[in-house]
XYZ file of C-alpha atoms in Angstrom:
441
model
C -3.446 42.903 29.609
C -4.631 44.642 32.432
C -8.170 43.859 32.227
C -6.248 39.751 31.690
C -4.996 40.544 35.159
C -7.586 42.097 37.057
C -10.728 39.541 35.901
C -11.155 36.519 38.340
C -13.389 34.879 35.404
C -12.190 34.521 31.824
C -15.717 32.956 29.648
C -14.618 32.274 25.927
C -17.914 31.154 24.342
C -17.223 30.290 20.449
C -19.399 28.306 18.781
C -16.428 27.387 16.076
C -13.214 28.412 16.570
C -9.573 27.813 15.333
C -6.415 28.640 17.716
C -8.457 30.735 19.995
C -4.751 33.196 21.877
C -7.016 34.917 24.274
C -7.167 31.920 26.755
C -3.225 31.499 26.606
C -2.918 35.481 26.968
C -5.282 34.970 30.148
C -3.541 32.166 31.570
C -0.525 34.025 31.288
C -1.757 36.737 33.100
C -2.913 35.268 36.159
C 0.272 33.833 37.691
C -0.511 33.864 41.325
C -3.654 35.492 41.021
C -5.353 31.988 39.639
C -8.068 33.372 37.789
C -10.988 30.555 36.866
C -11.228 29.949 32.426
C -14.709 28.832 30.964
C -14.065 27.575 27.617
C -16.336 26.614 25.511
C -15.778 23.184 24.036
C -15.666 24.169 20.257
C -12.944 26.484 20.552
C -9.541 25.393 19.354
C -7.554 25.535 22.875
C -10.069 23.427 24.280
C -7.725 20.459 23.583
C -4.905 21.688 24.709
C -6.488 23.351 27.713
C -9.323 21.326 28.714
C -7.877 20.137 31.802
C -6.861 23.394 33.391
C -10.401 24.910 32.714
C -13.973 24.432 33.087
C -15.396 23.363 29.805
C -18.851 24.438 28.625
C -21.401 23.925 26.226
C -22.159 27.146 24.655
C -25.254 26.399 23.388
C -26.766 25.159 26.980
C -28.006 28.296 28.529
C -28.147 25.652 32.094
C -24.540 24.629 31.201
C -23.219 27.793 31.120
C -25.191 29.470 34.645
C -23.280 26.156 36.107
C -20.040 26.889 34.639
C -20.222 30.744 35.484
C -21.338 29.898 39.616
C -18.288 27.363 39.822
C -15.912 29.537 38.258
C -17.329 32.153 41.140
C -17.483 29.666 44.076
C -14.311 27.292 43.592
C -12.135 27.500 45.856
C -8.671 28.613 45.807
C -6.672 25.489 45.927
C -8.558 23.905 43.354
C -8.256 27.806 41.087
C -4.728 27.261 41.745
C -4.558 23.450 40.775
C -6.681 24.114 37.123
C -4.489 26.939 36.874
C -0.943 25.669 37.395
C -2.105 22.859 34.555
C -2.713 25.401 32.022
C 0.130 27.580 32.911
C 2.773 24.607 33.028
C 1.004 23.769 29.367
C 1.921 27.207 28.229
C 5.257 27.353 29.448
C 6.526 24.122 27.944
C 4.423 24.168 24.612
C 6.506 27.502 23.032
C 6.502 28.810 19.586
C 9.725 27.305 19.412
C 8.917 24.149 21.211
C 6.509 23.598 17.949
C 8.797 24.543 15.940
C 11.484 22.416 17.008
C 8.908 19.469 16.618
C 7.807 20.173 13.231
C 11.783 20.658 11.807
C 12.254 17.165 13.468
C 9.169 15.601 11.987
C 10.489 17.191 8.565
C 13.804 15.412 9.083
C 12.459 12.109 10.151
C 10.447 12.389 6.850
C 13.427 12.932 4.867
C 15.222 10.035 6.532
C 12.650 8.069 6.102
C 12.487 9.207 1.938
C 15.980 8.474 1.782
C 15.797 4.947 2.927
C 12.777 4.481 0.989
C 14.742 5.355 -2.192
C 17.364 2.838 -1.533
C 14.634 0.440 -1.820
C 13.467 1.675 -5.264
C 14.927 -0.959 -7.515
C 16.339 0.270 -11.254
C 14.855 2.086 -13.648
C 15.105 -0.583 -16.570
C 14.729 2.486 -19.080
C 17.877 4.180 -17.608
C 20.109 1.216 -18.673
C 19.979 0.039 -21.678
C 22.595 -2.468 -21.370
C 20.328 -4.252 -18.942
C 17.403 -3.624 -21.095
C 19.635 -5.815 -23.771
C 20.782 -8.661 -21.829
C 17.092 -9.314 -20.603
C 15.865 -9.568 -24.349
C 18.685 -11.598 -25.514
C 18.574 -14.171 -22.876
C 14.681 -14.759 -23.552
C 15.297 -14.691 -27.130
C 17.666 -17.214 -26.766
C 15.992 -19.643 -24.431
C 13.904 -22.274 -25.447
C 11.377 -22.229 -22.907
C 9.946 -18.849 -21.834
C 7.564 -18.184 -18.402
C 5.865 -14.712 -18.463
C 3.937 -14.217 -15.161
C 1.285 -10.689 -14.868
C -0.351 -9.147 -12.446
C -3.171 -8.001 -13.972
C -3.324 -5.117 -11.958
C -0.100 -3.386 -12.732
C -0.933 -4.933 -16.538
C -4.271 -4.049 -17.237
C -5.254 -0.737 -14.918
C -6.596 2.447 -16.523
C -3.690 4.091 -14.467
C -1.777 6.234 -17.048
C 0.887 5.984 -15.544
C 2.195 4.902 -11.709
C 5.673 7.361 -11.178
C 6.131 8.341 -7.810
C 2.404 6.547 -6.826
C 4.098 4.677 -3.762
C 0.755 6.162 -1.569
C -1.708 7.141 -3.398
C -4.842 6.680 -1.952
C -6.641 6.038 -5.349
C -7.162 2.309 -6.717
C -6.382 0.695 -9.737
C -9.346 0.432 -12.253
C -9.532 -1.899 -14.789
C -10.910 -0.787 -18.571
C -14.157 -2.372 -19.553
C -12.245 -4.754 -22.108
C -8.859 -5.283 -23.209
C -6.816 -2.712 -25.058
C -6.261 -3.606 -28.591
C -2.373 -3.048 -28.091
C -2.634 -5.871 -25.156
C -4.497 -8.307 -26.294
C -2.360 -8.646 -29.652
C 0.986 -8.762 -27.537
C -1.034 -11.137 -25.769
C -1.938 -13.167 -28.717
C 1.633 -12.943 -30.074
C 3.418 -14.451 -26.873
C 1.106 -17.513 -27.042
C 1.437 -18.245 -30.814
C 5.030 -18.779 -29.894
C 4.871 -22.275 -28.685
C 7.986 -21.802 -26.437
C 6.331 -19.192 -24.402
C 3.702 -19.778 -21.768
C 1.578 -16.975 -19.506
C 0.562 -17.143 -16.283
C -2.206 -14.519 -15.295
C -2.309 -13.494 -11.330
C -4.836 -11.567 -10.337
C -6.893 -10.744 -6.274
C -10.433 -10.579 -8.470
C -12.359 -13.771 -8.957
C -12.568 -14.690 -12.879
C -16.127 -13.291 -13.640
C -15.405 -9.349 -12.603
C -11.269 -10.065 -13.785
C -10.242 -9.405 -17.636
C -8.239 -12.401 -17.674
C -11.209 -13.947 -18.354
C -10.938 -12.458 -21.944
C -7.939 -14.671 -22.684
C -10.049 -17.477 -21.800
C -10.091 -18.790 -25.561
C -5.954 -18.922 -25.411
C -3.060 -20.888 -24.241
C -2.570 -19.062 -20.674
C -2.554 -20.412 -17.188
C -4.939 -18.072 -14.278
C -4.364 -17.658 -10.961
C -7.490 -15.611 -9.744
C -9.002 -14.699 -6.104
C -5.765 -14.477 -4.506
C -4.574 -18.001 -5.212
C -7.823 -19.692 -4.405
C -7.989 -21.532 -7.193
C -6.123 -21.570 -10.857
C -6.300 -23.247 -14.066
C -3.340 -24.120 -16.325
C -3.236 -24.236 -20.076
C -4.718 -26.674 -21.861
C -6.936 -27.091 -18.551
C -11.224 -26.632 -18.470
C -11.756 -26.946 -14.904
C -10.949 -24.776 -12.178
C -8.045 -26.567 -9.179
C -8.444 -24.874 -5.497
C -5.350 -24.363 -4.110
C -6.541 -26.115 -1.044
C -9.312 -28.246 -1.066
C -9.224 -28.404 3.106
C -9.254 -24.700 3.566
C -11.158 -23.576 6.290
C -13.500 -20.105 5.385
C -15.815 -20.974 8.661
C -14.479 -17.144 9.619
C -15.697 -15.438 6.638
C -19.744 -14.983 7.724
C -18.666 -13.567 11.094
C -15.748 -10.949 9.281
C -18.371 -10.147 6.637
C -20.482 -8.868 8.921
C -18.121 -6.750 11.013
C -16.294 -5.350 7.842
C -20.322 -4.611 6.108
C -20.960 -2.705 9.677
C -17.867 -0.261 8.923
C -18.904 0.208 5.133
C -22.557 1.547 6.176
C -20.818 3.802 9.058
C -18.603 5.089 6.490
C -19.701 7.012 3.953
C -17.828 6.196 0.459
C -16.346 3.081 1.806
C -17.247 0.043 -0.238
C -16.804 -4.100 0.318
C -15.503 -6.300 -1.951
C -15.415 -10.377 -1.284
C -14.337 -13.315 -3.261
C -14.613 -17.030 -2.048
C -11.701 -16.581 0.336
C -11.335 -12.852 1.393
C -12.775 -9.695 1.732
C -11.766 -6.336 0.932
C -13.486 -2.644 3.014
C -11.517 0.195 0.624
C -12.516 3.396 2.140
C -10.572 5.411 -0.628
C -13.839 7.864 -1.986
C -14.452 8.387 1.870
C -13.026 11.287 4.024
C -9.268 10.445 4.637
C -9.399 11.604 8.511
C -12.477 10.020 9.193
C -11.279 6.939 7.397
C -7.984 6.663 9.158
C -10.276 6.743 12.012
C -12.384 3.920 10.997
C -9.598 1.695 9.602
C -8.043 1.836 13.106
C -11.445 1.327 14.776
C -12.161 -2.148 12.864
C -8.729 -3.359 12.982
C -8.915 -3.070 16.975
C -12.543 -5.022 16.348
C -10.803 -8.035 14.369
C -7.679 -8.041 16.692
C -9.462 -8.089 19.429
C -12.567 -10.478 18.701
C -13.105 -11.256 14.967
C -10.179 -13.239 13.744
C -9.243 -14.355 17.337
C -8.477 -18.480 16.715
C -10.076 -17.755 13.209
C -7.843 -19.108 10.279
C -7.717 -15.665 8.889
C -5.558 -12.683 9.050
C -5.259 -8.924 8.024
C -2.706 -7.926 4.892
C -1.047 -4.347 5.025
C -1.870 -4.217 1.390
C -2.318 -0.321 0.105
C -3.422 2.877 1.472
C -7.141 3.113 2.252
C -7.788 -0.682 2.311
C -8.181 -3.672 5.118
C -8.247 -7.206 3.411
C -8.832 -10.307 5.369
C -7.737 -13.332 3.777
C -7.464 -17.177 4.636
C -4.060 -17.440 6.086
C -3.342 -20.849 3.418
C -4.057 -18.788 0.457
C -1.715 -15.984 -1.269
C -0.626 -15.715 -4.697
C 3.083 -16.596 -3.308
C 1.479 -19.708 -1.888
C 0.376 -21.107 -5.413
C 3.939 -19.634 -7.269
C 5.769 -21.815 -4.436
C 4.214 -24.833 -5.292
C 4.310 -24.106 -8.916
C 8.369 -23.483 -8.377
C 8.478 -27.156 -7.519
C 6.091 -28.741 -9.801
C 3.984 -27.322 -13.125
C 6.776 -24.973 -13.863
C 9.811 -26.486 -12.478
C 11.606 -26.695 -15.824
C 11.032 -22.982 -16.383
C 13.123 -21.962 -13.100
C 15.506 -25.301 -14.041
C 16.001 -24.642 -18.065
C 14.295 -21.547 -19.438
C 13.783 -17.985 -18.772
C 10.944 -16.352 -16.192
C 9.791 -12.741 -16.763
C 7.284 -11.510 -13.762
C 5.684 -7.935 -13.949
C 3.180 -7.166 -11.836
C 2.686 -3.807 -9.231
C 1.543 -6.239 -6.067
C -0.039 -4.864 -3.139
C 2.946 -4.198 -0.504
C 2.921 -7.612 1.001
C 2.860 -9.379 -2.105
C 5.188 -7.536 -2.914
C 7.845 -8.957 -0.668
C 6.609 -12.221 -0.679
C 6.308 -12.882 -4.271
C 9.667 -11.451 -5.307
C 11.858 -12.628 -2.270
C 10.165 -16.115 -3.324
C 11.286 -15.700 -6.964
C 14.740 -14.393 -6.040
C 14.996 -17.585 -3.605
C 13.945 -19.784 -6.327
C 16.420 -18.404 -8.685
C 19.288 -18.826 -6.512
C 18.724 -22.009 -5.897
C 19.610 -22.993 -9.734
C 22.288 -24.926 -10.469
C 25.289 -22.841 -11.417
C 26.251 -24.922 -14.226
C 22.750 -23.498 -15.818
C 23.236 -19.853 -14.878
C 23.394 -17.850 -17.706
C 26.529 -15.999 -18.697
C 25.801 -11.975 -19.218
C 26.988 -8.594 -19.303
C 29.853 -7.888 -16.764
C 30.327 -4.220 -17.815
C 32.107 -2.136 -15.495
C 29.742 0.137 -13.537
C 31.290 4.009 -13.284
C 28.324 5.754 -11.840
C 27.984 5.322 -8.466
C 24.447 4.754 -8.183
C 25.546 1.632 -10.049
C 25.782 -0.403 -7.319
C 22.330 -1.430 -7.495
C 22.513 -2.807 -10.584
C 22.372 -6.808 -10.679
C 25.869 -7.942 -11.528
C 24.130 -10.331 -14.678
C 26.879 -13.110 -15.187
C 25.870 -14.323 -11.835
C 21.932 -15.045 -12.331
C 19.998 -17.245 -14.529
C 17.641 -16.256 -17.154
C 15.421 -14.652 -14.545
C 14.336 -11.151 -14.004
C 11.565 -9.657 -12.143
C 9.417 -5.864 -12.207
C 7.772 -3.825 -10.639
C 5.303 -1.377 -12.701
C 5.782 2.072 -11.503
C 8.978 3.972 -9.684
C 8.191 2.775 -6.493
C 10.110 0.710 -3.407
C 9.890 -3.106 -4.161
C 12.184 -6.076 -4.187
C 11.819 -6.457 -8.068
C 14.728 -6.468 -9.445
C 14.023 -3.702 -11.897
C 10.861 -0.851 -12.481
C 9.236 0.275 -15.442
C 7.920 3.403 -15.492
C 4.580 2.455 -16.646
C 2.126 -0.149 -17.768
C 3.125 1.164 -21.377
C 6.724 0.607 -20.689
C 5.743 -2.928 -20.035
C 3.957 -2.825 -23.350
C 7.080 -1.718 -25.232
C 9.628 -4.053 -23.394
C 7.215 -7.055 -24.478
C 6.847 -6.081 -28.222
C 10.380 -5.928 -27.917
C 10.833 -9.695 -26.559
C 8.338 -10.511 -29.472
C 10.557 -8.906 -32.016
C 13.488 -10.755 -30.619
C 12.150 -14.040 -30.892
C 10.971 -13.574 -34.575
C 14.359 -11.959 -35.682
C 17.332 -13.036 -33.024
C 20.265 -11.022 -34.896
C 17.668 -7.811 -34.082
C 19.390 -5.275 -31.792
C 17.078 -4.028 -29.270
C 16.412 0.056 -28.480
């Protein structure tokens, strides 16, 4: 401390450093006194301090001769301006300043988790009462709608619990699991079902190209185009859309993928998709923020285009009159009117996070909307548990209910806990149709 006291020059060269203490213990030292601090710009108060000091490169032999004859020379009102920086920076930035901070932050966080967990719909296998009604009413009906997402269907993800941000994507198998592909083949042999497939991949790199030889309806790239059963050729959505943008975002969004390593690109006919997940997090949080700024700012400006908050680790730019939810609220009103009208609809699919919203508030709209006369009468059990109250009261809907694949927050109506739970709950609706006196498990 003394020798803190009595120096008029402080020089902290580091070549790496973490939370270098010496500078604050100097700093500290020299009230009224106003000694000069040379810090090299590698150390860790550098940041913190940078202002308040003279900052140095420590490899520069020129830099540092420089640093060490202005640190001798200045004069005292500008010692004592640098100085009074630093020192007000120590004085207000305590042990217990951070530590206030970081029990905040901790209980912003937990706010935050809380109100996230109000938004995580029902666990479907936690109430089998539920579970029941939902089989009987599509055993029952006479025309069925099942609508997939063939991500949340068809990933190699074992399973999705508590996945709400992982960084990883979904990857789909190389073909169709056995135990798919026959639930598959068993809804369609039932000629009061019918399938529609949704899927963000064009049809050539999808697997719902593998049901290609059966009665099912695809939705593929996004809603760009879709073909219904019974149909050969391929509909676009909308034959005016304008894609003029996608040249100019292509390159912009190819620029970022060769600055950062482990990023990758993926386009269809009507978006395009930088996924940075196999690069460095920081550096790609960077880069993400860097090339929104560059679309924002220049790129999509007038462009009829925008950017989807999809998942972690992703920027998508997509035509703004083409969305999944786009197609399934046109569809609502004409190929599969009856279905929302008459029958039962079943949608299970883990959408991105906009998609999300969209695509269930849309269903929920659409089911609201039916007649009351057709609503379905259902279980009115008396809920006891209190976390009850999220459970859809059932004599008040139609033969409609939506999921989300994976415990996570979505507007489904219900979530299964995995792709395999969607498996089961489907073999299940199989079994009911074949044998309606069967009591489900």
């Amino acid at each position: 401390i003394s020798l803190y006291r009595r120096a008029d020059v402080c020089m902290i060269t580091s070549l790496r450093d973490g939370m270098n203490l010496v500078a604050y213990e100097y700093v500290s030292c020299q009230d009224e006194k106003y000694g000069a601090l040379i810090l090299s710009e590698f150390t860790g108060a550098a940041e913190s301090l940078g202002a308040g000091s003279i900052k140095v490169n420590p490899w520069s032999i020129n830099d540092m001769a420089e640093a060490i004859y202005l640190a001798l020379t200045m004069s005292e009102d500008e010692r004592r301006e640098r100085h009074e920086y630093a020192f007000n920076y120590i004085q207000n930035y305590t042990s217990q300043h951070w530590a206030e901070l970081f029990i905040n932050s901790l209980a912003e966080v937990s706010a935050d988790m809380r109100e996230l967990k109000k938004r995580i719909p029902t666990v479907l296998e936690e109430h089998l009462n539920e579970r029941e009604t939902i089989i009987d009413s599509f055993a029952s009906s006479k025309r069925n709608l099942i609508i997939l997402d063939e991500e949340g269907i068809l990933s190699l993800r074992e399973h999705y619990v508590n996945d709400e941000e992982s960084d990883s994507e979904d990857v789909l198998p190389e073909d169709i699991p056995s135990r798919v592909m026959m639930i598959i083949e068993d809804l369609v042999a039932n000629p009061r079902n019918s399938i529609l497939f949704l899927t963000s991949r064009d049809h050539e790199s999808s697997l719902v190209r593998k049901f290609d030889h059966l009665r099912v309806s695809m939705v593929v790239e996004d809603g760009y185009c879709y073909r219904l059963e019974g149909e050969t050729e391929w509909t676009k959505l909308d034959e005016q859309v304008d894609l003029s943008w996608m040249s100019h975002i292509t390159d912009i969004m190819n620029d970022f993928k060769e600055r950062t390593p482990g990023s990758s690109l993926t386009t269809t006919r009507a978006s395009i998709k930088w996924d940075y997940a196999q690069a460095k997090s920081e550096f790609g949080d960077i880069q993400r923020k860097d090339l929104q700024a560059h679309l924002w700012a220049g790129g999509l400006m007038n462009a009829a285009a925008k950017v989807c908050a999809t998942s972690p680790c992703t920027v998508v730019v997509r035509s703004v009159s083409i969305s999944k939810t786009k197609f399934l609220s046109r569809a609502i009103h004409n190929e599969f009117k009856e279905f929302f009208e008459e029958g039962a609809v079943l949608c299970f699919g883990k959408f991105d996070w906009k998609d999300d919203d969209d695509i269930f508030t849309l269903l929920k709209t659409a089911r609201e909307q039916v007649p009351h006369s057709l609503r379905e009468e259902g279980s009115s059990a008396v809920k006891e548990d209190p976390d009850e109250e999220k459970i859809r009261v059932f004599n008040k809907l139609t033969r409609q209910f939506f999921f989300t694949v994976g415990i996570r927050a979505s507007k489904a109506d219900f979530c299964l806990e995995s792709q395999f739970s969607t498996y089961s709950l489907l073999e299940d609706l199989i079994e009911a149709q074949k044998n309606p006196r069967r009591l489900s498990i």
